[in-house]
Coordinates of C-alpha atoms and ligand atoms in Angstrom, one line a residue:
X1 CA 0.0 0.0 0.0
X2 CA 1.1 3.5 -0.5
X3 CA 1.5 6.3 2.0
X4 CA 1.0 10.0 2.3
X5 CA 3.2 12.2 0.1
X6 CA 5.6 14.7 1.5
X7 CA 6.2 18.1 0.0
X8 CA 9.2 18.6 -2.2
X9 CA 11.2 21.8 -1.6
X10 CA 9.8 24.6 -3.6
X11 CA 11.4 25.7 -6.9
X12 CA 11.2 29.3 -8.0
X13 CA 11.5 29.8 -11.7
X14 CA 13.4 32.9 -12.8
X15 CA 10.6 34.4 -14.8
X16 CA 7.1 33.5 -15.1
X17 CA 6.7 34.3 -18.8
X18 CA 9.9 32.5 -19.9
X19 CA 8.9 29.4 -17.8
X20 CA 5.4 29.3 -19.2
X21 CA 6.7 29.7 -22.8
X22 CA 9.2 26.8 -22.3
X23 CA 6.5 24.7 -20.7
X24 CA 4.1 25.2 -23.5
X25 CA 6.8 24.4 -26.1
X26 CA 7.5 21.3 -24.1
X27 CA 3.8 20.3 -23.9
X28 CA 3.2 21.0 -27.6
X29 CA 6.3 18.9 -28.5
X30 CA 5.0 16.1 -26.6
X31 CA 1.6 16.5 -28.1
X32 CA 3.0 16.1 -31.6
X33 CA 4.7 13.0 -30.3
X34 CA 1.4 11.6 -29.0
X35 CA -0.6 12.6 -32.0
X36 CA 1.8 10.7 -34.2
X37 CA 1.4 7.6 -32.1
X38 CA -2.2 7.9 -30.9
X39 CA -3.6 5.9 -28.0
X40 CA -6.5 3.6 -27.8
X41 CA -8.2 5.4 -24.9
X42 CA -11.2 3.2 -25.1
X43 CA -9.1 0.0 -24.7
X44 CA -7.4 1.6 -21.8
X45 CA -10.7 2.6 -20.3
X46 CA -12.1 -0.9 -20.5
X47 CA -8.9 -2.2 -18.8
X48 CA -8.9 0.4 -16.1
X49 CA -12.4 -0.7 -15.0
X50 CA -11.6 -4.4 -15.4
X51 CA -8.8 -4.0 -12.8
X52 CA -11.4 -3.5 -10.1
X53 CA -12.6 -7.1 -10.6
X54 CA -9.1 -8.3 -9.8
X55 CA -9.3 -6.4 -6.4
X56 CA -12.6 -7.9 -5.4
X57 CA -12.9 -9.6 -2.0
X58 CA -15.7 -12.0 -1.1
X59 CA -17.9 -14.3 -3.2
X60 CA -17.3 -13.5 -6.8
X61 CA -20.4 -13.4 -9.1
X62 CA -20.9 -15.6 -12.2
X63 CA -20.1 -12.7 -14.5
X64 CA -16.6 -12.2 -13.0
X65 CA -14.3 -11.6 -15.9
X66 CA -10.9 -11.9 -14.2
X67 CA -11.2 -15.7 -13.9
X68 CA -7.9 -16.4 -12.1
X69 CA -9.3 -14.7 -9.1
X70 CA -11.6 -16.8 -6.9
X71 CA -13.8 -16.4 -3.7
X72 CA -11.8 -15.1 -0.7
X73 CA -12.3 -13.9 2.8
X74 CA -15.8 -15.4 3.1
X75 CA -15.8 -15.1 6.9
X76 CA -14.8 -11.4 7.2
X77 CA -16.6 -9.9 10.1
X78 CA -17.6 -13.2 11.6
X79 CA -15.3 -12.7 14.6
X80 CA -17.3 -9.5 15.4
X81 CA -20.7 -11.2 14.7
X82 CA -21.3 -9.1 11.5
X83 CA -21.1 -9.7 7.8
X84 CA -18.2 -7.8 6.3
X85 CA -17.6 -9.9 3.2
X86 CA -17.1 -8.2 -0.1
X87 CA -15.4 -4.9 -0.9
X88 CA -11.9 -4.3 -2.3
X89 CA -8.4 -5.1 -1.4
X90 CA -6.6 -1.7 -1.6
X91 CA -3.5 -2.7 -3.5
X92 CA -1.1 -5.7 -3.6
X93 CA -2.0 -7.0 -0.2
X94 CA -5.1 -8.6 1.2
X95 CA -6.3 -6.1 3.8
X96 CA -9.5 -4.2 3.3
X97 CA -8.6 -0.7 4.3
X98 CA -11.9 1.3 4.6
X99 CA -10.4 4.8 4.2
X100 CA -8.9 4.3 0.8
X101 CA -11.8 2.0 -0.2
X102 CA -14.2 4.8 0.5
X103 CA -12.1 7.4 -1.4
X104 CA -11.9 5.0 -4.3
X105 CA -15.7 4.7 -4.4
X106 CA -16.1 8.4 -4.2
X107 CA -13.7 8.9 -7.2
X108 CA -15.2 6.2 -9.3
X109 CA -18.6 7.8 -8.7
X110 CA -17.3 11.3 -9.6
X111 CA -15.8 9.7 -12.8
X112 CA -19.2 8.5 -13.7
X113 CA -21.1 11.6 -12.7
X114 CA -18.9 13.9 -14.9
X115 CA -17.8 11.5 -17.6
X116 CA -20.2 8.5 -17.7
X117 CA -21.8 9.9 -20.9
X118 CA -18.4 9.5 -22.6
X119 CA -18.0 5.8 -21.6
X120 CA -20.2 4.0 -24.1
X121 CA -22.9 1.7 -22.8
X122 CA -20.8 -1.4 -22.0
X123 CA -18.1 0.4 -20.0
X124 CA -20.6 2.6 -18.2
X125 CA -22.3 -0.6 -17.0
X126 CA -19.0 -2.0 -15.9
X127 CA -18.1 1.2 -14.1
X128 CA -21.4 1.3 -12.3
X129 CA -20.9 -2.3 -11.1
X130 CA -17.4 -1.3 -9.9
X131 CA -19.1 1.4 -7.7
X132 CA -21.7 -1.0 -6.4
X133 CA -19.0 -3.5 -5.4
X134 CA -17.7 -0.7 -3.1
X135 CA -21.1 0.6 -1.9
X136 CA -22.5 -2.8 -1.1
X137 CA -19.6 -3.3 1.2
X138 CA -19.8 0.2 2.7
X139 CA -23.5 -0.4 3.5
X140 CA -22.5 -3.5 5.5
X141 CA -19.8 -1.5 7.2
X142 CA -22.3 1.1 8.3
X143 CA -25.2 -1.1 9.0
X144 CA -25.3 -0.4 12.7
X145 CA -26.0 3.1 14.0
X146 CA -23.1 4.7 15.8
X147 CA -20.5 2.2 14.4
X148 CA -18.5 2.1 11.3
X149 CA -16.3 -0.9 10.5
X150 CA -13.2 0.7 8.9
X151 CA -10.9 -2.2 8.2
X152 CA -10.8 -6.0 8.0
X153 CA -7.4 -7.7 8.3
X154 CA -4.5 -7.3 10.7
X155 CA -2.0 -5.4 8.5
X156 CA 1.1 -6.7 10.3
X157 CA -0.1 -10.3 10.0
X158 CA -1.0 -9.8 6.4
X159 CA 2.2 -8.0 5.3
X160 CA 4.2 -10.7 7.0
X161 CA 3.0 -13.2 4.4
X162 CA 3.1 -13.4 0.6
X163 CA -0.2 -15.3 0.2
X164 CA -3.0 -15.5 -2.3
X165 CA -6.3 -13.9 -1.0
X166 CA -7.9 -17.3 -1.7
X167 CA -5.5 -18.9 0.8
X168 CA -5.5 -16.4 3.5
X169 CA -5.0 -17.7 7.0
X170 CA -3.8 -14.4 8.5
X171 CA -5.7 -12.6 11.2
X172 CA -8.9 -11.1 9.8
X173 CA -9.5 -8.7 12.7
X174 CA -12.4 -6.3 12.1
X175 CA -11.7 -2.8 13.3
X176 CA -14.4 -0.3 14.1
X177 CA -14.9 3.3 15.2
X178 CA -17.7 4.4 17.5
X179 CA -18.7 7.3 19.7
X180 CA -15.8 6.6 22.2
X181 CA -13.3 5.8 19.4
X182 CA -14.1 8.4 16.8
X183 CA -12.9 8.6 13.2
X184 CA -14.3 11.7 11.5
X185 CA -11.8 11.2 8.6
X186 CA -12.8 7.7 7.6
X187 CA -16.5 8.3 8.4
X188 CA -16.5 11.6 6.5
X189 CA -15.0 9.9 3.5
X190 CA -17.5 7.0 3.8
X191 CA -20.4 9.6 3.9
X192 CA -18.9 11.2 0.8
X193 CA -18.7 7.9 -1.0
X194 CA -22.3 6.9 -0.2
X195 CA -23.6 10.4 -1.2
X196 CA -21.6 10.5 -4.5
X197 CA -22.8 7.0 -5.4
X198 CA -26.4 7.9 -4.6
X199 CA -26.1 10.3 -7.6
X200 CA -24.8 7.5 -9.8
X201 CA -27.8 5.4 -8.9
X202 CA -30.4 8.1 -8.8
X203 CA -32.1 7.2 -12.1
X204 CA -30.6 3.7 -12.5
X205 CA -31.9 2.3 -9.2
X206 CA -33.9 4.9 -7.3
X207 CA -34.5 2.8 -4.2
X208 CA -30.8 1.8 -3.9
X209 CA -29.9 5.5 -4.4
X210 CA -32.2 6.5 -1.5
X211 CA -30.7 3.9 0.7
X212 CA -27.2 5.2 -0.1
X213 CA -28.2 8.8 0.5
X214 CA -30.0 8.1 3.8
X215 CA -27.0 6.1 5.0
X216 CA -24.7 8.9 4.0
X217 CA -26.7 11.4 6.0
X218 CA -26.5 9.2 9.1
X219 CA -22.8 8.5 8.7
X220 CA -22.0 12.1 8.2
X221 CA -24.0 13.1 11.4
X222 CA -22.0 10.5 13.3
X223 CA -18.7 11.7 11.9
X224 CA -19.5 15.3 12.7
X225 CA -20.9 14.7 16.2
X226 CA -18.1 12.4 17.4
X227 CA -15.0 14.2 16.2
X228 CA -11.5 12.7 16.1
X229 CA -8.9 11.1 13.9
X230 CA -9.2 7.3 13.5
X231 CA -5.4 7.1 13.7
X232 CA -5.8 8.1 17.4
X233 CA -8.5 5.5 18.0
X234 CA -6.9 2.6 16.1
X235 CA -3.3 3.6 16.0
X236 CA -1.5 0.3 15.4
X237 CA -4.1 -1.0 13.0
X238 CA -4.1 1.9 10.6
X239 CA -0.7 3.5 11.1
X240 CA 1.7 3.7 9.2
X241 CA -0.6 2.3 6.5
X242 CA -3.4 4.7 6.0
X243 CA -2.6 7.0 8.9
X244 CA -4.6 10.2 8.9
X245 CA -1.7 12.7 8.8
X246 CA -3.7 15.6 7.4
X247 CA -6.6 15.7 10.0
X248 CA -10.3 15.1 9.6
X249 CA -11.6 18.6 9.0
X250 CA -11.2 18.2 5.2
X251 CA -13.2 14.9 5.1
X252 CA -16.0 16.6 7.1
X253 CA -16.1 19.4 4.5
X254 CA -15.8 16.9 1.6
X255 CA -18.6 14.8 3.0
X256 CA -20.8 17.9 3.4
X257 CA -19.9 18.9 -0.2
X258 CA -21.0 15.6 -1.6
X259 CA -24.1 15.6 0.6
X260 CA -24.9 19.1 -0.7
X261 CA -24.6 17.9 -4.3
X262 CA -26.6 14.7 -3.7
X263 CA -29.4 16.0 -1.4
X264 CA -29.6 19.8 -2.2
X265 CA -30.4 20.3 1.5
X266 CA -29.8 23.7 2.8
X267 CA -28.1 22.5 6.0
X268 CA -25.1 21.2 4.1
X269 CA -24.6 24.4 2.2
X270 CA -24.7 26.3 5.5
X271 CA -22.2 23.8 7.0
X272 CA -19.8 24.4 4.1
X273 CA -20.0 28.1 4.5
X274 CA -19.6 27.9 8.2
X275 CA -16.5 25.7 7.9
X276 CA -14.9 27.3 4.9
X277 CA -12.0 28.5 7.0
X278 CA -10.8 24.9 7.2
X279 CA -9.3 25.2 3.8
X280 CA -6.7 27.9 3.8
X281 CA -4.9 28.3 0.6
X282 CA -1.1 27.7 0.9
X283 CA 0.9 24.5 1.0
X284 CA -2.1 22.2 0.7
X285 CA -3.6 23.9 -2.3
X286 CA -2.5 21.2 -4.7
X287 CA -3.0 18.2 -2.5
X288 CA -5.7 15.6 -3.4
X289 CA -5.7 12.0 -2.4
X290 CA -7.1 9.5 0.1
X291 CA -5.7 11.6 3.0
X292 CA -6.1 15.2 1.7
X293 CA -9.2 16.4 0.0
X294 CA -8.3 20.1 -0.3
X295 CA -8.0 20.6 -4.1
X296 CA -11.0 18.2 -4.6
X297 CA -13.3 20.2 -2.4
X298 CA -12.3 23.4 -4.1
X299 CA -12.9 22.0 -7.6
X300 CA -16.1 20.3 -6.7
X301 CA -17.7 23.3 -5.1
X302 CA -16.4 25.6 -7.9
X303 CA -18.9 24.1 -10.3
X304 CA -21.7 25.7 -8.4
X305 CA -19.9 29.1 -8.4
X306 CA -19.1 29.0 -12.1
X307 CA -22.7 28.2 -12.9
X308 CA -23.7 31.3 -11.0
X309 CA -25.5 29.4 -8.3
X310 CA -23.4 30.0 -5.3
X311 CA -21.6 33.2 -4.7
X312 CA -21.3 32.4 -1.0
X313 CA -18.8 29.7 -2.1
X314 CA -16.6 32.0 -4.1
X315 CA -13.6 31.4 -1.9
X316 CA -13.5 27.8 -3.0
X317 CA -13.3 28.9 -6.6
X318 CA -10.5 31.3 -5.8
X319 CA -8.6 28.4 -4.2
X320 CA -9.4 26.2 -7.2
X321 CA -7.9 28.8 -9.5
X322 CA -4.8 28.8 -7.3
X323 CA -4.6 25.1 -7.6
X324 CA -4.7 25.2 -11.4
X325 CA -2.0 27.9 -11.4
X326 CA 0.1 25.7 -9.2
X327 CA 0.2 23.0 -11.9
X328 CA 1.7 25.5 -14.4
X329 CA 5.4 26.1 -13.9
X330 CA 6.8 29.3 -12.4
X331 CA 3.8 30.9 -10.9
X332 CA 3.7 30.2 -7.2
X333 CA 5.9 28.7 -4.5
X334 CA 3.4 25.9 -4.1
X335 CA 4.4 24.8 -7.5
X336 CA 3.9 21.1 -8.5
X337 CA 7.0 19.4 -9.7
X338 CA 7.4 17.5 -12.9
X339 CA 9.9 14.8 -13.9
X340 CA 12.3 15.5 -16.8
X341 CA 10.0 13.4 -18.9
X342 CA 6.9 15.5 -18.0
X343 CA 5.2 13.5 -15.3
X344 CA 3.7 15.2 -12.2
X345 CA 5.9 14.1 -9.4
X346 CA 5.3 14.2 -5.6
X347 CA 7.6 12.5 -3.2
X348 CA 6.3 9.8 -0.8
X349 CA 5.7 6.8 -3.0
X350 CA 3.0 5.6 -5.3
X351 CA 3.3 8.8 -7.3
X352 CA 0.7 7.8 -9.9
X353 CA -2.0 8.4 -7.3
X354 CA -1.1 12.1 -7.5
X355 CA -0.9 12.0 -11.3
X356 CA -4.3 10.6 -11.8
X357 CA -6.1 12.5 -9.1
X358 CA -4.7 15.9 -10.0
X359 CA -5.2 15.3 -13.7
X360 CA -8.8 14.4 -13.0
X361 CA -9.3 17.7 -11.2
X362 CA -7.7 19.5 -14.2
X363 CA -10.1 17.9 -16.6
X364 CA -13.2 18.3 -14.4
X365 CA -12.4 22.0 -13.7
X366 CA -11.7 22.5 -17.4
X367 CA -15.3 21.4 -18.2
X368 CA -16.8 23.6 -15.5
X369 CA -14.8 26.6 -16.8
X370 CA -16.0 25.8 -20.4
X371 CA -19.6 25.9 -19.4
X372 CA -19.1 29.2 -17.7
X373 CA -16.9 30.5 -20.6
X374 CA -14.2 31.3 -18.1
X375 CA -10.4 31.0 -18.0
X376 CA -8.1 31.0 -14.9
X377 CA -6.0 34.1 -14.4
X378 CA -2.5 33.1 -13.2
X379 CA -0.4 36.1 -12.5
X380 CA -0.8 39.5 -14.1
X381 CA -0.6 38.8 -17.8
X382 CA -1.6 35.2 -18.3
X383 CA -4.6 33.0 -18.2
X384 CA -5.0 29.2 -18.4
X385 CA -7.8 28.3 -20.8
X386 CA -10.0 25.2 -20.5
X387 CA -8.2 23.8 -23.6
X388 CA -4.8 24.2 -22.0
X389 CA -6.0 22.3 -18.9
X390 CA -7.3 19.5 -21.1
X391 CA -3.9 19.3 -22.9
X392 CA -2.1 19.1 -19.5
X393 CA -4.4 16.3 -18.3
X394 CA -4.0 14.4 -21.6
X395 CA -0.3 14.7 -21.4
X396 CA -0.3 12.9 -18.0
X397 CA -2.6 10.2 -19.3
X398 CA -0.4 9.7 -22.4
X399 CA 2.7 9.4 -20.2
X400 CA 1.0 6.7 -18.3
X401 CA 0.0 4.9 -21.5
X402 CA 3.6 4.9 -22.9
X403 CA 4.6 8.4 -24.1
X404 CA 7.6 8.5 -21.6
X405 CA 11.3 8.2 -21.8
X406 CA 11.2 4.4 -21.2
X407 CA 8.5 3.9 -23.8
X408 CA 6.7 1.7 -21.3
X409 CA 3.0 1.7 -20.4
X410 CA 2.4 1.9 -16.7
X411 CA -0.9 0.1 -17.2
X412 CA -0.6 -3.6 -17.1
X413 CA -1.9 -5.3 -20.2
X414 CA -2.0 -2.1 -22.3
X415 CA 0.4 -1.6 -25.2
X416 CA 3.4 -3.7 -26.2
X417 CA 5.5 -3.1 -23.0
X418 CA 4.2 -2.9 -19.5
X419 CA 5.3 -3.9 -16.0
X420 CA 5.8 -7.6 -15.6
X421 CA 6.6 -8.0 -11.9
X422 CA 4.0 -5.9 -10.1
X423 CA 3.9 -6.0 -6.3
X424 CA 0.7 -7.9 -6.0
X425 CA 0.2 -11.1 -4.2
X426 CA -2.6 -12.6 -6.4
X427 CA -0.9 -11.6 -9.6
X428 CA 2.5 -13.0 -8.7
X429 CA 1.5 -16.3 -7.2
X430 CA 0.1 -19.1 -9.4
X431 CA -3.7 -19.1 -9.6
X432 CA -5.8 -21.8 -7.9
X433 CA -6.5 -23.2 -11.3
X434 CA -2.7 -23.7 -11.9
X435 CA -1.9 -24.7 -8.3
X436 CA -5.0 -25.9 -6.4
X437 CA -3.2 -26.7 -3.2
X438 CA -2.6 -24.2 -0.4
X439 CA 0.5 -22.0 -0.6
X440 CA 1.3 -21.0 3.0
X441 CA 2.4 -17.6 4.4
X442 CA 6.2 -18.1 3.9
X443 CA 5.9 -20.6 1.0
X444 CA 5.0 -17.6 -1.1
X445 CA 8.3 -15.9 -0.6
X446 CA 9.9 -17.7 -3.5
X447 CA 7.4 -16.2 -5.9
X448 CA 7.9 -12.8 -4.4
X449 CA 11.7 -13.1 -4.9
X450 CA 11.5 -14.8 -8.4
X451 CA 12.9 -12.8 -11.3
X452 CA 10.1 -14.2 -13.5
X453 CA 7.2 -12.2 -14.8
X454 CA 3.9 -12.6 -12.8
X455 CA 1.9 -15.6 -14.0
X456 CA -1.5 -13.8 -13.7
X457 CA -1.7 -10.6 -15.8
X458 CA -3.8 -8.1 -13.7
X459 CA -5.1 -6.3 -16.7
X460 CA -5.7 -2.6 -16.2
X461 CA -3.6 -2.2 -13.0
X462 CA -1.7 1.1 -13.0
X463 CA 1.4 0.9 -10.8
X464 CA 3.0 3.5 -8.6
X465 CA 5.2 4.4 -11.5
X466 CA 8.7 5.8 -12.1
X467 CA 10.9 7.8 -9.8
X468 CA 11.5 11.5 -10.2
X469 CA 14.1 10.7 -12.9
X470 CA 11.6 8.7 -15.0
X471 CA 13.3 5.4 -14.1
X472 CA 11.3 2.3 -13.3
X473 CA 12.8 -0.9 -11.8
X474 CA 9.9 -3.3 -12.7
X475 CA 10.7 -5.3 -9.5
X476 CA 8.3 -6.6 -6.9
X477 CA 10.3 -5.4 -3.8
X478 CA 10.1 -1.8 -5.1
X479 CA 6.5 -1.5 -3.9
X480 CA 6.4 2.3 -4.2
X481 CA 7.0 1.9 -7.9
X482 CA 5.5 -1.4 -8.8
X483 CA 2.3 -1.7 -6.6
X484 CA -1.1 -0.9 -8.1
X485 CA -3.8 0.6 -6.0
X486 CA -7.6 1.2 -6.5
X487 CA -7.2 4.9 -5.9
X488 CA -4.7 5.3 -8.7
X489 CA -7.3 3.8 -11.1
X490 CA -10.5 5.4 -9.9
X491 CA -9.8 8.9 -11.2
X492 CA -8.2 7.5 -14.3
X493 CA -11.5 5.9 -15.3
X494 CA -13.0 9.4 -15.7
X495 CA -10.0 10.7 -17.6
X496 CA -9.9 7.8 -20.0
X497 CA -13.7 8.1 -20.6
X498 CA -13.3 11.7 -21.6
X499 CA -10.4 11.1 -23.9
X500 CA -11.9 8.1 -25.5
X501 CA -14.8 10.3 -26.6
X502 CA -12.5 13.2 -27.5
X503 CA -9.5 11.5 -29.0
Ligands
LIG1 C1 15.8 6.7 -10.2 O1 16.2 5.4 -10.4 C2 17.4 5.2 -11.2 C3 17.6 3.8 -11.5 O2 17.4 3.0 -10.4 C4 18.5 5.8 -10.4 O3 19.7 5.7 -11.1 C5 18.2 7.3 -10.1 O4 19.2 7.8 -9.2 C6 16.8 7.4 -9.4 N1 16.5 8.8 -9.2 C7 16.2 9.3 -8.1 C8 16.0 10.8 -8.1 O5 16.1 8.7 -7.1

């Protein structure tokens, strides 16, 4: 699994206009390169969604397409007297971490809400099923008032083994938060996921949508009333894995923002305005991931402002503009860094999570700006048009798909060259079909250490990606580079949908 990023030292460019000019030349050069090659965005879209089937926990349905995966973790929750089967493994291990699972569900939902119409019928259906695999689990995890189950699986026990999920004999402890052990971060994100998904299902399945929204309302109320960080309540279970470093205020605001969008209830709008101060511009302006929702809140709420429906939320749009400017070189000290090959780079491991989530925001904001016929002013004499934001986002997607110094696709199964030794237990161990007998905890080590390619191709998995010099080891022990995660793919689904419809 991947951890929170740390900020890189700021770089100040000598002159804004020189830097921007160089950058645009750089981008247009790369665009020529991409145009010459062209990507099959629809193929990549299909694969990016398929990946989620490889991450499924629980009893697999008959229409499961990744056939080398089988039923697993069928007794999750039993030790606590509840049913917690289902849901997703976060990455290359077999723990069900609720915080990133909820964030993944939120981002898959946002991908569908903004870009579902670009997916084509078949992939839209698959994407909706991927959301439902998440929400069916989150409904189980929130089934009892005042309790949220936030994780299944003892991470130390799990990480000590290299085992197929189907063979798991590690501790499947179920961890929960409640009034005396609060977790406003994970509960806030869970409320956001349920609310966002209720929009996805609004016309497709109105009664399921109502169930999701009502649950979101309850979970948010619990998160807000019993405030605290789940890392304090469950320290050794969640840290250092998905430790809440950034605090829970942003998840409360994020939950309220999605509830506002899903329910249109006045109380959430008022909550947002009351708590606006939580988001100060500054060094978190361009952070967005499972731990930090700042840029996401700003972009999400800006849509309302740009449509002229919410002048009381204007400060969020000012922050969103600042976020956009931070992705262009040379404008502010909170500048996002790029690798020499042109990839957004933030330190801390699993860099692709930043690439896909920030690119998603660029694209979403670009659409909101287009509708309002608006451009972002960055500095005195320049503005970033919606078309420029789309080019920046496309450049990141093209890098992932193979337009990079190594000429390798970072999506498994896409293009002629892609990572062969991803840090993923199920992919790297022989499947049950190939090897029906149990492979124990330590017996898996020889597969982990093997130089051979993984036997099971986890199609669609996007790995953590290259280091800041565009180098990639393609080696299992380098988990920061070679491990896929669900929250890398979730925003990518929206990006690929858009570009498949606008090639
Ligand atoms: C990236 O990885 C390459 C190859 O392992 C190495 O030579 C280079 O120093 C690394 N760059 C950074 C900034 O760590």
